[in-house]
Short mmCIF file of C-alpha atoms in Angstrom, two decimals:
data_model
loop_
_atom_site.label_atom_id
_atom_site.label_comp_id
_atom_site.label_asym_id
_atom_site.label_seq_id
_atom_site.Cartn_x
_atom_site.Cartn_y
_atom_site.Cartn_z
CA MET A 1 0.09 -0.14 -0.02
CA ASN A 2 0.97 3.77 -0.79
CA ILE A 3 0.20 5.18 3.17
CA LEU A 4 0.46 8.93 4.31
CA MET A 5 0.39 9.86 7.44
CA LEU A 6 -0.64 12.91 8.49
CA SER A 7 0.94 14.60 12.09
CA SER A 8 0.84 17.70 12.83
CA THR A 9 3.78 17.12 15.86
CA PHE A 10 7.02 16.23 14.82
CA PRO A 11 6.74 12.70 15.80
CA TYR A 12 10.89 11.70 16.47
CA PRO A 13 12.49 11.08 18.22
CA PRO A 14 10.06 8.66 20.33
CA THR A 15 11.39 9.82 23.38
CA ARG A 16 9.38 13.14 22.65
CA GLY A 17 6.73 10.94 25.16
CA GLY A 18 2.54 11.59 24.26
CA THR A 19 2.13 11.51 20.99
CA GLN A 20 4.81 11.63 19.64
CA VAL A 21 5.74 7.44 20.75
CA ARG A 22 2.31 6.31 19.23
CA THR A 23 2.43 7.60 16.11
CA PHE A 24 6.71 7.21 15.49
CA ASN A 25 5.96 3.42 16.57
CA LEU A 26 3.35 2.04 13.68
CA LEU A 27 4.93 4.04 11.37
CA LYS A 28 8.34 2.35 12.11
CA TYR A 29 6.50 -0.84 11.74
CA LEU A 30 4.18 0.18 7.94
CA SER A 31 7.83 1.38 6.62
CA GLN A 32 9.27 -2.56 6.86
CA ARG A 33 5.36 -3.43 4.65
CA HIS A 34 4.27 -0.61 3.03
CA THR A 35 5.34 2.75 1.04
CA VAL A 36 5.05 5.33 4.07
CA THR A 37 4.79 8.47 3.59
CA LEU A 38 4.49 11.75 6.24
CA ALA A 39 3.23 14.26 6.13
CA THR A 40 4.03 16.81 9.75
CA GLN A 41 5.35 19.81 11.55
CA ARG A 42 8.50 21.11 12.78
CA GLU A 43 8.83 23.14 15.66
CA GLY A 44 11.61 25.61 17.36
CA ASP A 45 12.85 22.93 18.91
CA VAL A 46 13.25 20.20 16.51
CA THR A 47 16.94 20.05 15.51
CA ASP A 48 18.56 18.77 12.01
CA ALA A 49 19.57 15.63 13.00
CA GLU A 50 16.34 14.66 14.10
CA VAL A 51 14.83 15.57 10.66
CA ALA A 52 17.63 13.42 9.44
CA GLY A 53 16.90 10.24 11.47
CA LEU A 54 13.41 10.91 10.74
CA SER A 55 14.18 11.15 6.69
CA ASP A 56 15.38 7.65 7.50
CA CYS A 57 12.10 6.13 8.59
CA VAL A 58 10.24 6.50 5.77
CA ASP A 59 9.73 6.76 2.04
CA HIS A 60 8.96 9.75 2.08
CA LEU A 61 8.56 13.07 4.52
CA ALA A 62 6.61 16.43 3.90
CA ILE A 63 7.55 18.95 6.50
CA PHE A 64 5.85 21.81 6.88
CA GLU A 65 6.24 24.75 9.65
CA ARG A 66 4.52 25.06 12.80
CA PRO A 67 1.81 28.15 11.94
CA PRO A 68 2.32 31.81 15.02
CA ASP A 69 0.55 30.83 17.66
CA SER A 70 -2.25 33.12 17.57
CA ARG A 71 -3.80 32.81 21.07
CA THR A 72 -3.74 36.18 22.61
CA THR A 73 -5.40 36.80 26.23
CA GLY A 74 -7.69 39.66 24.92
CA ILE A 75 -11.44 38.72 25.47
CA LEU A 76 -11.78 39.86 22.68
CA GLN A 77 -10.25 38.26 20.92
CA LYS A 78 -11.48 34.59 23.50
CA ILE A 79 -15.05 35.84 22.16
CA GLN A 80 -14.26 35.95 18.32
CA ARG A 81 -12.38 32.51 19.25
CA PHE A 82 -15.61 31.09 20.78
CA GLY A 83 -18.00 32.63 17.75
CA ARG A 84 -15.70 30.76 15.14
CA PHE A 85 -15.91 27.15 17.77
CA LEU A 86 -19.76 27.79 17.75
CA GLN A 87 -19.99 28.56 14.11
CA GLN A 88 -17.42 26.57 12.17
CA GLY A 89 -17.10 23.85 14.39
CA THR A 90 -14.03 23.48 14.96
CA PRO A 91 -11.72 23.80 18.35
CA PRO A 92 -9.99 26.61 18.79
CA SER A 93 -6.93 23.70 19.67
CA VAL A 94 -6.95 22.48 15.97
CA LEU A 95 -6.78 25.63 13.92
CA ASN A 96 -4.52 26.77 15.98
CA ARG A 97 -2.49 23.87 14.68
CA TYR A 98 -4.11 24.64 10.95
CA SER A 99 -1.26 25.16 7.71
CA VAL A 100 -2.33 26.54 4.64
CA GLU A 101 0.33 25.22 3.05
CA MET A 102 0.06 22.13 4.82
CA GLN A 103 -3.82 21.64 3.39
CA THR A 104 -3.04 22.02 0.17
CA TRP A 105 -0.50 19.82 -0.05
CA VAL A 106 -2.22 17.08 1.18
CA ASN A 107 -5.20 18.27 -1.84
CA ASN A 108 -2.44 17.62 -4.11
CA TRP A 109 -0.94 14.36 -3.21
CA VAL A 110 -4.43 13.16 -2.98
CA GLU A 111 -5.86 14.19 -6.46
CA ALA A 112 -2.73 12.62 -7.84
CA GLY A 113 -3.77 9.08 -6.36
CA LYS A 114 -0.49 9.30 -4.53
CA CYS A 115 -1.87 6.70 -1.47
CA ASP A 116 -4.25 4.30 -1.04
CA VAL A 117 -5.35 5.23 2.55
CA ILE A 118 -4.87 8.24 4.93
CA THR A 119 -4.18 7.80 8.68
CA CYS A 120 -4.75 11.00 11.33
CA GLU A 121 -2.60 10.47 13.66
CA HIS A 122 -4.27 12.29 16.73
CA SER A 123 -7.99 13.71 16.34
CA VAL A 124 -6.09 17.09 15.62
CA ASN A 125 -5.67 16.24 12.15
CA GLU A 126 -8.76 15.27 10.98
CA ILE A 127 -9.16 19.07 9.38
CA TYR A 128 -6.66 18.11 7.25
CA VAL A 129 -9.62 15.24 5.52
CA GLN A 130 -12.26 16.49 3.07
CA PRO A 131 -15.02 14.98 3.08
CA HIS A 132 -15.32 13.73 -0.26
CA PHE A 133 -11.73 12.10 0.36
CA PRO A 134 -13.78 8.66 1.14
CA LYS A 135 -14.70 8.23 -2.46
CA GLN A 136 -11.77 8.16 -3.56
CA LEU A 137 -9.11 6.35 -0.78
CA LYS A 138 -9.71 4.66 2.83
CA THR A 139 -9.51 7.21 5.85
CA ILE A 140 -8.72 6.53 9.39
CA VAL A 141 -8.64 8.52 12.39
CA ASN A 142 -6.28 6.93 14.96
CA VAL A 143 -8.39 8.79 18.25
CA HIS A 144 -5.52 8.84 20.62
CA SER A 145 -7.94 9.92 23.12
CA SER A 146 -11.55 11.79 22.85
CA VAL A 147 -11.66 14.95 23.14
CA TYR A 148 -15.77 15.62 24.38
CA ALA A 149 -15.07 12.92 27.16
CA THR A 150 -11.02 13.85 28.24
CA CYS A 151 -12.86 17.82 28.71
CA ARG A 152 -16.21 16.02 30.46
CA ASN A 153 -13.00 13.99 32.94
CA GLN A 154 -11.95 17.30 33.31
CA LEU A 155 -14.58 19.51 34.73
CA ALA A 156 -15.96 16.51 36.95
CA THR A 157 -12.45 16.23 38.61
CA GLY A 158 -12.25 19.80 39.05
CA ILE A 159 -8.74 20.07 37.18
CA SER A 160 -9.77 22.03 34.40
CA GLU A 161 -7.84 25.47 33.27
CA ASN A 162 -11.30 27.26 33.41
CA SER A 163 -13.93 25.30 34.42
CA LEU A 164 -16.78 27.84 33.02
CA ARG A 165 -15.18 27.82 29.61
CA ASP A 166 -15.23 23.66 29.28
CA LYS A 167 -18.90 23.55 30.60
CA ILE A 168 -19.88 26.10 27.02
CA ASN A 169 -17.28 23.71 25.35
CA LEU A 170 -18.34 20.26 26.27
CA PRO A 171 -21.98 20.41 24.35
CA LEU A 172 -19.80 21.95 20.52
CA LEU A 173 -16.53 18.95 22.10
CA ARG A 174 -19.45 16.59 21.92
CA ARG A 175 -21.45 17.83 18.53
CA TYR A 176 -17.09 18.52 16.61
CA GLU A 177 -15.90 14.74 17.98
CA GLN A 178 -19.52 13.48 16.49
CA ASN A 179 -19.22 15.34 13.01
CA TYR A 180 -14.91 14.88 12.23
CA CYS A 181 -15.06 10.50 12.87
CA ALA A 182 -18.57 10.56 10.24
CA LYS A 183 -15.78 11.75 7.57
CA PHE A 184 -13.74 7.88 8.43
CA SER A 185 -14.00 5.10 6.75
CA ALA A 186 -12.30 3.62 10.29
CA ILE A 187 -11.98 4.55 13.59
CA VAL A 188 -8.75 3.78 15.92
CA ALA A 189 -9.02 4.15 19.66
CA THR A 190 -6.58 2.64 23.28
CA THR A 191 -8.90 1.10 24.90
CA GLU A 192 -12.40 -0.23 25.56
CA GLU A 193 -13.86 2.92 27.23
CA ASP A 194 -13.61 5.31 24.07
CA LYS A 195 -14.47 2.78 21.81
CA ILE A 196 -18.11 3.09 23.42
CA GLN A 197 -18.04 6.52 23.72
CA LEU A 198 -17.18 7.15 19.68
CA GLN A 199 -19.81 4.70 18.92
CA GLU A 200 -22.01 6.19 21.33
CA PHE A 201 -21.45 9.46 18.20
CA ASN A 202 -21.57 6.60 15.68
CA PRO A 203 -23.17 4.24 15.44
CA ASN A 204 -22.55 2.71 12.44
CA SER A 205 -18.38 3.67 12.09
CA GLU A 206 -16.28 0.99 12.28
CA ILE A 207 -14.35 1.37 15.90
CA THR A 208 -11.10 -0.84 16.54
CA VAL A 209 -10.08 -0.62 19.89
CA ILE A 210 -5.58 -0.57 19.54
CA PRO A 211 -4.11 0.08 22.56
CA ASN A 212 -0.46 1.83 23.31
CA GLY A 213 2.74 -0.47 23.36
CA VAL A 214 6.31 -0.42 24.59
CA ASP A 215 9.67 -0.75 22.83
CA LEU A 216 11.06 -3.44 24.73
CA VAL A 217 14.70 -2.77 23.26
CA SER A 218 14.68 0.69 25.08
CA PHE A 219 13.07 -0.05 27.87
CA PRO A 220 15.11 -3.17 29.32
CA ASN A 221 13.89 -5.36 31.84
CA ARG A 222 15.87 -3.85 34.80
CA THR A 223 18.30 -6.87 36.36
CA ILE A 224 18.21 -5.78 40.26
CA ASP A 225 15.83 -4.87 42.26
CA PRO A 226 17.87 -1.15 44.10
CA GLY A 227 15.25 -1.04 46.95
CA GLY A 228 15.81 1.76 49.19
CA HIS A 229 12.41 4.45 49.37
CA ARG A 230 12.80 6.56 45.93
CA LEU A 231 9.80 7.00 43.63
CA ILE A 232 9.97 7.98 40.39
CA PHE A 233 6.85 9.78 38.00
CA ILE A 234 7.82 9.99 34.27
CA GLY A 235 6.75 12.04 31.14
CA ALA A 236 6.28 15.39 29.44
CA MET A 237 5.48 17.91 32.20
CA ASP A 238 3.77 20.24 29.68
CA ASN A 239 1.05 18.07 29.98
CA LEU A 240 -1.90 19.19 31.76
CA ALA A 241 -3.11 15.88 33.14
CA ASN A 242 0.97 15.48 34.00
CA ILE A 243 1.04 18.44 36.05
CA ASP A 244 -1.90 17.77 37.58
CA ALA A 245 -0.95 14.58 38.76
CA VAL A 246 2.56 15.25 40.25
CA CYS A 247 1.44 18.15 41.91
CA PHE A 248 -1.44 15.85 43.69
CA PHE A 249 1.51 13.18 45.22
CA SER A 250 3.56 16.38 45.89
CA ASN A 251 1.54 17.73 47.97
CA GLU A 252 -1.14 15.42 48.93
CA VAL A 253 1.08 12.26 48.96
CA LEU A 254 4.99 12.68 49.82
CA PRO A 255 4.27 14.01 53.06
CA GLU A 256 2.36 11.45 54.59
CA ILE A 257 4.79 9.28 53.23
CA GLN A 258 7.53 11.37 54.56
CA LYS A 259 6.02 10.30 58.11
CA PHE A 260 6.68 6.90 58.48
CA TYR A 261 9.43 6.88 55.63
CA PRO A 262 11.87 10.34 55.94
CA ALA A 263 14.17 9.19 53.31
CA THR A 264 11.60 9.46 50.49
CA THR A 265 12.50 10.46 47.25
CA PHE A 266 10.24 11.37 44.53
CA ASP A 267 11.69 12.33 40.90
CA ILE A 268 9.81 14.08 38.60
CA VAL A 269 11.27 12.80 34.99
CA GLY A 270 10.94 14.06 32.14
CA SER A 271 10.43 17.55 29.52
CA HIS A 272 9.20 21.02 29.70
CA PRO A 273 8.74 21.27 32.91
CA VAL A 274 6.43 23.95 33.66
CA ALA A 275 6.79 26.78 36.48
CA GLU A 276 4.77 24.99 38.38
CA VAL A 277 6.47 21.92 38.38
CA LEU A 278 9.77 23.35 38.84
CA ALA A 279 8.49 24.57 42.12
CA LEU A 280 7.90 21.84 43.76
CA ASP A 281 11.26 20.72 43.35
CA LYS A 282 12.09 23.64 46.67
CA LYS A 283 10.21 20.81 48.50
CA PRO A 284 11.53 17.64 51.04
CA GLY A 285 12.58 15.05 48.87
CA ILE A 286 11.53 16.55 45.22
CA ASN A 287 13.69 15.92 42.52
CA VAL A 288 12.66 18.01 38.59
CA LEU A 289 14.86 16.67 36.85
CA GLY A 290 13.12 17.33 33.40
CA ARG A 291 14.20 15.68 29.65
CA VAL A 292 16.53 12.72 30.43
CA PRO A 293 18.91 10.94 27.76
CA SER A 294 17.68 7.20 29.00
CA MET A 295 14.32 7.45 30.46
CA ALA A 296 14.92 3.58 31.03
CA GLU A 297 18.10 3.94 33.85
CA TYR A 298 16.09 6.10 35.55
CA LEU A 299 13.05 4.03 36.42
CA HIS A 300 15.75 0.80 36.96
CA GLN A 301 17.32 2.84 40.13
CA ALA A 302 13.53 3.58 41.27
CA THR A 303 11.63 1.48 44.50
CA ILE A 304 8.41 1.75 42.57
CA CYS A 305 7.07 4.04 39.90
CA VAL A 306 3.83 5.97 40.68
CA VAL A 307 0.78 6.92 38.09
CA PRO A 308 -1.40 8.89 40.16
CA MET A 309 -3.06 10.73 36.97
CA ARG A 310 -6.76 12.20 37.87
CA THR A 311 -7.56 12.72 34.58
CA GLY A 312 -6.77 11.58 31.20
CA PHE A 313 -8.08 8.81 29.19
CA GLY A 314 -6.22 6.12 26.61
CA ILE A 315 -3.65 3.25 27.49
CA LYS A 316 -0.91 5.64 29.43
CA ASN A 317 2.25 4.63 27.91
CA LYS A 318 4.17 5.89 31.25
CA THR A 319 2.10 2.91 33.10
CA LEU A 320 3.88 0.52 30.06
CA GLU A 321 7.14 2.17 30.73
CA ALA A 322 7.25 1.32 33.93
CA MET A 323 5.78 -2.59 33.68
CA ALA A 324 8.48 -2.88 31.41
CA ALA A 325 11.44 -1.62 32.68
CA GLY A 326 10.33 -4.10 35.60
CA ILE A 327 9.78 -1.78 37.87
CA PRO A 328 6.32 -1.88 40.88
CA VAL A 329 3.65 0.44 39.75
CA VAL A 330 1.59 1.96 42.30
CA ALA A 331 -1.32 3.86 39.51
CA SER A 332 -4.76 5.50 39.72
CA ASP A 333 -7.98 3.80 38.29
CA ARG A 334 -7.08 6.24 35.04
CA GLY A 335 -3.54 5.41 35.73
CA LEU A 336 -4.32 1.60 35.04
CA GLU A 337 -7.32 2.12 32.03
CA GLY A 338 -6.71 -0.69 29.49
CA LEU A 339 -4.75 -3.28 32.00
CA ALA A 340 -5.97 -5.73 33.65
CA VAL A 341 -3.77 -5.82 36.55
CA ASP A 342 -5.92 -7.55 39.77
CA VAL A 343 -8.53 -9.24 37.93
CA ALA A 344 -9.38 -12.46 39.85
CA ASN A 345 -8.10 -15.38 39.02
CA ARG A 346 -4.66 -13.57 37.02
CA PRO A 347 -1.24 -12.68 38.44
CA LEU A 348 -0.85 -9.51 40.30
CA ARG A 349 0.39 -6.66 38.05
CA ALA A 350 0.51 -3.50 40.01
CA LEU A 351 -1.52 -2.01 43.24
CA ARG A 352 -3.99 1.02 42.92
CA ALA A 353 -4.47 3.38 44.47
CA ASN A 354 -6.97 6.86 44.28
CA LYS A 355 -7.06 8.82 47.80
CA PRO A 356 -3.72 9.74 48.99
CA ALA A 357 -3.99 7.26 52.08
CA GLU A 358 -4.79 4.06 49.12
CA TYR A 359 -1.52 5.41 48.13
CA VAL A 360 0.22 5.52 51.36
CA ILE A 361 -0.92 1.80 52.53
CA ALA A 362 0.45 0.66 49.26
CA ILE A 363 3.64 2.01 48.32
CA SER A 364 4.10 1.16 51.74
CA GLN A 365 3.71 -2.34 51.80
CA LEU A 366 6.31 -2.20 48.16
CA PHE A 367 8.22 -0.29 51.25
CA ASP A 368 8.74 -3.56 53.12
CA ARG A 369 7.72 -6.34 50.88
CA PRO A 370 11.31 -7.11 48.77
CA HIS A 371 9.16 -10.86 47.63
CA LEU A 372 6.09 -8.27 46.77
CA ARG A 373 8.15 -6.12 44.35
CA SER A 374 9.95 -8.94 42.82
CA GLU A 375 6.50 -10.23 41.76
CA LEU A 376 4.85 -7.14 40.39
CA SER A 377 8.40 -6.61 38.42
CA HIS A 378 8.16 -9.94 37.27
CA ASN A 379 4.45 -9.71 36.46
CA GLY A 380 4.00 -6.17 35.02
CA ARG A 381 6.72 -7.59 32.69
CA GLN A 382 5.19 -10.24 31.45
CA LEU A 383 1.97 -8.33 30.81
CA VAL A 384 4.05 -5.89 28.22
CA GLU A 385 5.52 -8.90 26.71
CA THR A 386 2.82 -10.73 25.65
CA GLU A 387 -0.37 -8.48 25.35
CA PHE A 388 1.60 -4.48 24.83
CA THR A 389 4.77 -3.93 22.13
CA TRP A 390 4.67 -2.08 19.34
CA ASP A 391 5.26 -5.11 16.70
CA ILE A 392 1.91 -5.73 18.55
CA ALA A 393 -0.02 -2.55 17.42
CA GLY A 394 1.66 -2.43 14.46
CA LYS A 395 0.35 -5.50 13.20
CA SER A 396 -3.67 -4.37 14.07
CA TYR A 397 -3.20 -1.34 12.73
CA GLU A 398 -1.97 -2.84 9.21
CA GLN A 399 -4.95 -4.61 9.78
CA VAL A 400 -7.14 -1.58 9.46
CA CYS A 401 -5.03 -0.22 7.13
CA LEU A 402 -5.82 -3.22 4.88
CA GLY A 403 -9.44 -3.27 5.59
CA ARG A 404 -9.25 -6.26 7.67
CA GLU A 405 -10.81 -5.86 11.46
#
């Protein structure tokens, strides 16, 4: 097949995290068997070496400059943006990334018959798929997470950046998601929960669940248990859900743990830490480390990986990566979404906690019981090896591209 993949985020190197990890690894798999063209946008921090590295992974790379951020904070501009959302049906977050130059290129590529399949890696790229495209070729949207469900969850958990805005936007996001999904021959979701949500909007759509995976070479199983009282969180630290997770844990959980284990440290590892996260570095035992050369190396040094997510949908890469590295995991329901970790009659793979007291109990158990740490380490790694590799995800994605379920 000739496959055109669209990604407004530059998916290289895959250590950038978030949507880039999924996009890169699916692209890498498909390019082994098919002719893959990637159209993407280059942000200011993308180096020429990274462009060259990505070029080696595809047959053709079309790069466009990211449009300048047009968002302003004035009340008049906010009203104008909302008016466009209300009238046109497309959220400002999508329009803000929209490139007319990229749109023209996509239109010409499709009209010239240069692809059999077009995939949108993350729903923000749906804007480039014209309503008539499905008549000419297979159109796929890879929904990393439902924007409607995410907004609804942020309102429900009280972590919305602007609750009034989001309450107004919620029905518009519902309409938007329903409308854009109708343009696609096939929809891919990362969890059953998202599939149910998207199926409600589009009962007749072909929706396939393809979970995230892990590169087992980049995240090898640890060889020794370091013991101690060292906690770690990994993830992009300019992501709202991650910011909320580390602030919640640092302020409400860690001080309680330190009452029982005074030497406990908490490493926050991930790129682009915002001011709110950097401020946590001043608290006792907390180290904000930013982007590191090897995430696996830092995981291997930790006693436990915590994933205290309170919002954000989909299977969390950070949870899978910690399990792959053989690190015991303590996580919330959101952090464990899509993973069977504590079902009856199945091996124990992680400990679940949502409230501060539950985190204290779970972490204390693991600090005190090396055998339990070993059990979680072994079973977590085994789960990833058998169900959550990028090879497994890539095969499933290829079947969707071929039109087979």
